[in-house]
């Protein structure tokens, strides 16, 4: 009977997690669509209007001034920058080009600019993880930084990426209010459950420790090799 109840609860939890992940994906799609419409779409519409105006002027034998062309170029550059930024948020090219450490630093710089929470990064890894491990660690770091921004009230976050003889280790420590064991173990903490599920196929683990007023430390480990 106990095993049956445990199995039923596990199935309910997986359904809740699946719903949470689908909701997160839908929110991400909505955000991307909004940014494409508001930023890129408006810039391209304005550029099209400028080009039509320049075409009419040219057909009427009027010269197109350099200031006007410079303004159109700036508009095109801004649209290009928006496309690159949106693409980077989906999967940073820097993660493939120069590795996890540089991608983590870039993400932390964006985080500090957006939230005002300072960061410290320490890297002590001799080799670059595989693509799957790098992606998992990067996505977990993103989720942890989101939690810091939303819940911790922290002023500083410390991130360490290092390599032991047998594992890649990521540690994220903040000086905020501290997470309680009730939150870590709560079935409603779907973000934490999602991180565990992301790490599970790689044999990875995630451990939360914290106390009221002492901040939170999150330790992530994924076997190497």
mmCIF file of C-alpha atoms in Angstrom:
data_model
loop_
_atom_site.group_PDB
_atom_site.id
_atom_site.type_symbol
_atom_site.label_atom_id
_atom_site.label_comp_id
_atom_site.label_asym_id
_atom_site.label_seq_id
_atom_site.Cartn_x
_atom_site.Cartn_y
_atom_site.Cartn_z
ATOM 1 C CA UNK A 1 0.000 0.000 0.000
ATOM 2 C CA UNK A 2 2.828 2.393 0.898
ATOM 3 C CA UNK A 3 4.605 1.604 -2.389
ATOM 4 C CA UNK A 4 1.383 2.226 -4.295
ATOM 5 C CA UNK A 5 0.891 5.600 -2.601
ATOM 6 C CA UNK A 6 4.524 6.545 -3.256
ATOM 7 C CA UNK A 7 4.170 5.604 -6.927
ATOM 8 C CA UNK A 8 0.964 7.594 -7.247
ATOM 9 C CA UNK A 9 2.610 10.641 -5.643
ATOM 10 C CA UNK A 10 5.604 10.273 -7.938
ATOM 11 C CA UNK A 11 3.325 10.202 -10.976
ATOM 12 C CA UNK A 12 1.494 13.305 -9.745
ATOM 13 C CA UNK A 13 4.809 15.076 -9.209
ATOM 14 C CA UNK A 14 5.980 14.208 -12.716
ATOM 15 C CA UNK A 15 2.724 15.534 -14.175
ATOM 16 C CA UNK A 16 3.159 18.774 -12.201
ATOM 17 C CA UNK A 17 6.753 19.055 -13.389
ATOM 18 C CA UNK A 18 5.746 18.446 -17.006
ATOM 19 C CA UNK A 19 3.067 21.135 -16.709
ATOM 20 C CA UNK A 20 5.591 23.518 -15.125
ATOM 21 C CA UNK A 21 8.123 22.924 -17.904
ATOM 22 C CA UNK A 22 5.490 23.409 -20.591
ATOM 23 C CA UNK A 23 4.376 26.642 -18.921
ATOM 24 C CA UNK A 24 7.996 27.815 -18.763
ATOM 25 C CA UNK A 25 8.465 27.016 -22.457
ATOM 26 C CA UNK A 26 5.260 28.850 -23.316
ATOM 27 C CA UNK A 27 6.358 31.904 -21.341
ATOM 28 C CA UNK A 28 9.696 31.808 -23.140
ATOM 29 C CA UNK A 29 7.958 31.624 -26.514
ATOM 30 C CA UNK A 30 5.696 34.516 -25.548
ATOM 31 C CA UNK A 31 8.675 36.589 -24.453
ATOM 32 C CA UNK A 32 10.548 35.891 -27.676
ATOM 33 C CA UNK A 33 7.494 36.702 -29.792
ATOM 34 C CA UNK A 34 6.972 39.965 -27.900
ATOM 35 C CA UNK A 35 10.593 41.015 -28.307
ATOM 36 C CA UNK A 36 10.615 40.120 -32.007
ATOM 37 C CA UNK A 37 7.455 42.167 -32.523
ATOM 38 C CA UNK A 38 8.333 45.124 -30.310
ATOM 39 C CA UNK A 39 12.024 45.456 -31.111
ATOM 40 C CA UNK A 40 12.898 43.811 -34.414
ATOM 41 C CA UNK A 41 9.471 44.209 -36.035
ATOM 42 C CA UNK A 42 9.217 47.909 -35.261
ATOM 43 C CA UNK A 43 12.781 48.557 -36.397
ATOM 44 C CA UNK A 44 12.210 46.758 -39.707
ATOM 45 C CA UNK A 45 8.908 48.589 -40.240
ATOM 46 C CA UNK A 46 10.584 51.943 -39.654
ATOM 47 C CA UNK A 47 13.428 50.965 -41.971
ATOM 48 C CA UNK A 48 10.965 49.958 -44.694
ATOM 49 C CA UNK A 49 9.225 53.341 -44.405
ATOM 50 C CA UNK A 50 12.576 55.120 -44.688
ATOM 51 C CA UNK A 51 13.509 53.085 -47.758
ATOM 52 C CA UNK A 52 10.170 53.823 -49.431
ATOM 53 C CA UNK A 53 10.635 57.515 -48.734
ATOM 54 C CA UNK A 54 14.188 57.394 -50.115
ATOM 55 C CA UNK A 55 12.949 55.540 -53.212
ATOM 56 C CA UNK A 56 10.300 58.195 -53.896
ATOM 57 C CA UNK A 57 12.873 60.940 -53.468
ATOM 58 C CA UNK A 58 15.214 59.162 -55.893
ATOM 59 C CA UNK A 59 12.429 58.716 -58.467
ATOM 60 C CA UNK A 60 11.740 62.457 -58.264
ATOM 61 C CA UNK A 61 15.379 63.248 -58.867
ATOM 62 C CA UNK A 62 16.181 64.307 -55.302
ATOM 63 C CA UNK A 63 19.468 63.372 -53.667
ATOM 64 C CA UNK A 64 19.424 61.222 -50.526
ATOM 65 C CA UNK A 65 21.472 62.953 -47.833
ATOM 66 C CA UNK A 66 24.204 61.144 -45.883
ATOM 67 C CA UNK A 67 22.456 61.900 -42.575
ATOM 68 C CA UNK A 68 19.394 60.022 -43.741
ATOM 69 C CA UNK A 69 21.471 57.038 -44.867
ATOM 70 C CA UNK A 70 23.362 57.071 -41.557
ATOM 71 C CA UNK A 71 20.065 57.006 -39.624
ATOM 72 C CA UNK A 72 18.885 54.016 -41.677
ATOM 73 C CA UNK A 73 22.185 52.238 -41.028
ATOM 74 C CA UNK A 74 21.858 52.814 -37.279
ATOM 75 C CA UNK A 75 18.333 51.409 -37.360
ATOM 76 C CA UNK A 76 19.556 48.306 -39.187
ATOM 77 C CA UNK A 77 22.437 47.881 -36.728
ATOM 78 C CA UNK A 78 20.013 48.099 -33.794
ATOM 79 C CA UNK A 79 17.778 45.408 -35.314
ATOM 80 C CA UNK A 80 20.823 43.187 -35.905
ATOM 81 C CA UNK A 81 21.913 43.630 -32.289
ATOM 82 C CA UNK A 82 18.432 42.661 -31.078
ATOM 83 C CA UNK A 83 18.476 39.475 -33.171
ATOM 84 C CA UNK A 84 21.913 38.542 -31.813
ATOM 85 C CA UNK A 85 20.795 39.185 -28.228
ATOM 86 C CA UNK A 86 17.649 37.081 -28.571
ATOM 87 C CA UNK A 87 19.657 34.276 -30.188
ATOM 88 C CA UNK A 88 22.209 34.437 -27.374
ATOM 89 C CA UNK A 89 19.494 34.109 -24.763
ATOM 90 C CA UNK A 90 18.197 30.964 -26.494
ATOM 91 C CA UNK A 91 21.661 29.414 -26.734
ATOM 92 C CA UNK A 92 24.711 31.643 -26.356
ATOM 93 C CA UNK A 93 27.142 31.117 -29.213
ATOM 94 C CA UNK A 94 29.847 31.907 -26.696
ATOM 95 C CA UNK A 95 29.075 28.575 -24.998
ATOM 96 C CA UNK A 96 30.177 26.733 -28.148
ATOM 97 C CA UNK A 97 32.867 29.188 -29.222
ATOM 98 C CA UNK A 98 34.927 29.757 -26.067
ATOM 99 C CA UNK A 99 33.453 27.425 -23.463
ATOM 100 C CA UNK A 100 31.500 27.312 -20.246
ATOM 101 C CA UNK A 101 33.676 29.632 -18.153
ATOM 102 C CA UNK A 102 33.399 32.535 -20.605
ATOM 103 C CA UNK A 103 29.673 31.896 -21.088
ATOM 104 C CA UNK A 104 29.158 31.914 -17.306
ATOM 105 C CA UNK A 105 31.035 35.214 -17.013
ATOM 106 C CA UNK A 106 28.925 36.727 -19.798
ATOM 107 C CA UNK A 107 25.729 35.511 -18.103
ATOM 108 C CA UNK A 108 26.840 36.959 -14.754
ATOM 109 C CA UNK A 109 27.654 40.314 -16.362
ATOM 110 C CA UNK A 110 24.149 40.389 -17.853
ATOM 111 C CA UNK A 111 22.727 39.387 -14.470
ATOM 112 C CA UNK A 112 24.589 42.179 -12.625
ATOM 113 C CA UNK A 113 23.532 44.777 -15.213
ATOM 114 C CA UNK A 114 19.899 43.677 -14.998
ATOM 115 C CA UNK A 115 19.566 43.249 -11.210
ATOM 116 C CA UNK A 116 22.318 45.336 -9.617
ATOM 117 C CA UNK A 117 23.507 42.253 -7.692
ATOM 118 C CA UNK A 118 27.307 42.083 -7.813
ATOM 119 C CA UNK A 119 29.080 38.865 -8.731
ATOM 120 C CA UNK A 120 32.413 37.167 -8.162
ATOM 121 C CA UNK A 121 33.513 34.326 -10.445
ATOM 122 C CA UNK A 122 36.326 31.876 -9.777
ATOM 123 C CA UNK A 123 37.292 29.278 -12.376
ATOM 124 C CA UNK A 124 39.641 26.377 -11.631
ATOM 125 C CA UNK A 125 38.956 23.780 -14.324
ATOM 126 C CA UNK A 126 41.676 22.247 -16.477
ATOM 127 C CA UNK A 127 39.459 20.870 -19.238
ATOM 128 C CA UNK A 128 36.246 21.903 -20.937
ATOM 129 C CA UNK A 129 33.211 19.706 -20.202
ATOM 130 C CA UNK A 130 31.384 17.940 -23.003
ATOM 131 C CA UNK A 131 28.618 19.822 -24.802
ATOM 132 C CA UNK A 132 25.877 18.085 -22.800
ATOM 133 C CA UNK A 133 27.571 18.783 -19.452
ATOM 134 C CA UNK A 134 28.323 22.409 -20.387
ATOM 135 C CA UNK A 135 24.718 22.970 -21.440
ATOM 136 C CA UNK A 136 23.343 21.421 -18.235
ATOM 137 C CA UNK A 137 25.645 23.462 -15.974
ATOM 138 C CA UNK A 138 24.891 26.662 -17.873
ATOM 139 C CA UNK A 139 21.111 26.155 -17.689
ATOM 140 C CA UNK A 140 21.300 25.294 -13.987
ATOM 141 C CA UNK A 141 23.352 28.458 -13.404
ATOM 142 C CA UNK A 142 20.678 30.489 -15.214
ATOM 143 C CA UNK A 143 17.938 28.991 -13.024
ATOM 144 C CA UNK A 144 19.924 29.571 -9.842
ATOM 145 C CA UNK A 145 20.590 33.208 -10.761
ATOM 146 C CA UNK A 146 16.880 33.669 -11.439
ATOM 147 C CA UNK A 147 16.137 32.304 -7.951
ATOM 148 C CA UNK A 148 18.719 34.658 -6.415
ATOM 149 C CA UNK A 149 17.147 37.645 -8.146
ATOM 150 C CA UNK A 150 13.575 36.685 -7.216
ATOM 151 C CA UNK A 151 13.843 35.325 -3.696
ATOM 152 C CA UNK A 152 17.160 35.932 -1.945
ATOM 153 C CA UNK A 153 17.423 39.692 -1.410
ATOM 154 C CA UNK A 154 21.167 39.220 -1.917
ATOM 155 C CA UNK A 155 23.687 41.929 -2.699
ATOM 156 C CA UNK A 156 26.438 39.627 -3.977
ATOM 157 C CA UNK A 157 26.591 36.194 -5.563
ATOM 158 C CA UNK A 158 29.761 34.090 -5.673
ATOM 159 C CA UNK A 159 30.126 31.486 -8.431
ATOM 160 C CA UNK A 160 32.856 28.848 -8.585
ATOM 161 C CA UNK A 161 33.447 26.424 -11.432
ATOM 162 C CA UNK A 162 36.103 23.807 -10.792
ATOM 163 C CA UNK A 163 37.136 20.291 -11.675
ATOM 164 C CA UNK A 164 37.926 17.511 -9.237
ATOM 165 C CA UNK A 165 39.598 14.268 -10.362
ATOM 166 C CA UNK A 166 36.208 12.735 -11.056
ATOM 167 C CA UNK A 167 33.650 15.512 -11.490
ATOM 168 C CA UNK A 168 32.830 19.019 -12.677
ATOM 169 C CA UNK A 169 31.669 21.190 -9.793
ATOM 170 C CA UNK A 170 29.583 24.352 -9.843
ATOM 171 C CA UNK A 171 28.985 26.290 -6.612
ATOM 172 C CA UNK A 172 26.686 29.304 -6.327
ATOM 173 C CA UNK A 173 26.638 31.145 -3.009
ATOM 174 C CA UNK A 174 24.701 34.302 -2.149
ATOM 175 C CA UNK A 175 24.520 36.556 0.908
ATOM 176 C CA UNK A 176 20.723 36.724 0.990
ATOM 177 C CA UNK A 177 18.068 35.583 3.430
ATOM 178 C CA UNK A 178 18.860 31.883 3.117
ATOM 179 C CA UNK A 179 16.739 29.007 1.845
ATOM 180 C CA UNK A 180 14.886 26.731 4.258
ATOM 181 C CA UNK A 181 14.746 22.943 4.089
ATOM 182 C CA UNK A 182 10.981 23.179 3.694
ATOM 183 C CA UNK A 183 11.464 25.019 0.398
ATOM 184 C CA UNK A 184 14.167 22.615 -0.837
ATOM 185 C CA UNK A 185 12.029 19.548 -0.128
ATOM 186 C CA UNK A 186 8.688 21.049 -1.126
ATOM 187 C CA UNK A 187 6.895 19.289 -3.998
ATOM 188 C CA UNK A 188 5.802 22.735 -5.178
ATOM 189 C CA UNK A 189 9.419 23.850 -5.769
ATOM 190 C CA UNK A 190 9.241 22.835 -9.405
ATOM 191 C CA UNK A 191 12.271 24.894 -10.384
ATOM 192 C CA UNK A 192 14.434 22.838 -8.027
ATOM 193 C CA UNK A 193 12.841 19.618 -9.227
ATOM 194 C CA UNK A 194 13.482 20.702 -12.821
ATOM 195 C CA UNK A 195 17.185 21.256 -12.100
ATOM 196 C CA UNK A 196 17.452 17.815 -10.524
ATOM 197 C CA UNK A 197 15.768 16.250 -13.525
ATOM 198 C CA UNK A 198 18.111 18.096 -15.895
ATOM 199 C CA UNK A 199 21.129 16.717 -14.025
ATOM 200 C CA UNK A 200 19.818 13.179 -13.520
ATOM 201 C CA UNK A 201 20.601 11.798 -17.038
ATOM 202 C CA UNK A 202 24.222 12.913 -16.563
ATOM 203 C CA UNK A 203 24.515 11.338 -13.116
ATOM 204 C CA UNK A 204 24.637 14.807 -11.580
ATOM 205 C CA UNK A 205 23.479 15.989 -8.169
ATOM 206 C CA UNK A 206 22.480 19.312 -6.641
ATOM 207 C CA UNK A 207 22.614 20.169 -2.938
ATOM 208 C CA UNK A 208 21.079 23.235 -1.259
ATOM 209 C CA UNK A 209 22.298 24.482 2.121
ATOM 210 C CA UNK A 210 21.205 27.653 3.865
ATOM 211 C CA UNK A 211 20.177 29.252 7.096
ATOM 212 C CA UNK A 212 18.113 32.310 7.922
ATOM 213 C CA UNK A 213 20.258 35.418 7.455
ATOM 214 C CA UNK A 214 23.272 33.414 6.271
ATOM 215 C CA UNK A 215 22.573 33.108 2.592
ATOM 216 C CA UNK A 216 22.301 30.023 0.423
ATOM 217 C CA UNK A 217 24.938 27.771 -1.071
ATOM 218 C CA UNK A 218 24.108 25.471 -3.977
ATOM 219 C CA UNK A 219 26.586 22.743 -4.937
ATOM 220 C CA UNK A 220 26.252 21.023 -8.308
ATOM 221 C CA UNK A 221 28.319 17.995 -9.319
ATOM 222 C CA UNK A 222 28.427 16.110 -12.626
ATOM 223 C CA UNK A 223 30.766 13.155 -13.120
ATOM 224 C CA UNK A 224 33.612 13.771 -15.600
ATOM 225 C CA UNK A 225 34.318 11.437 -18.454
#
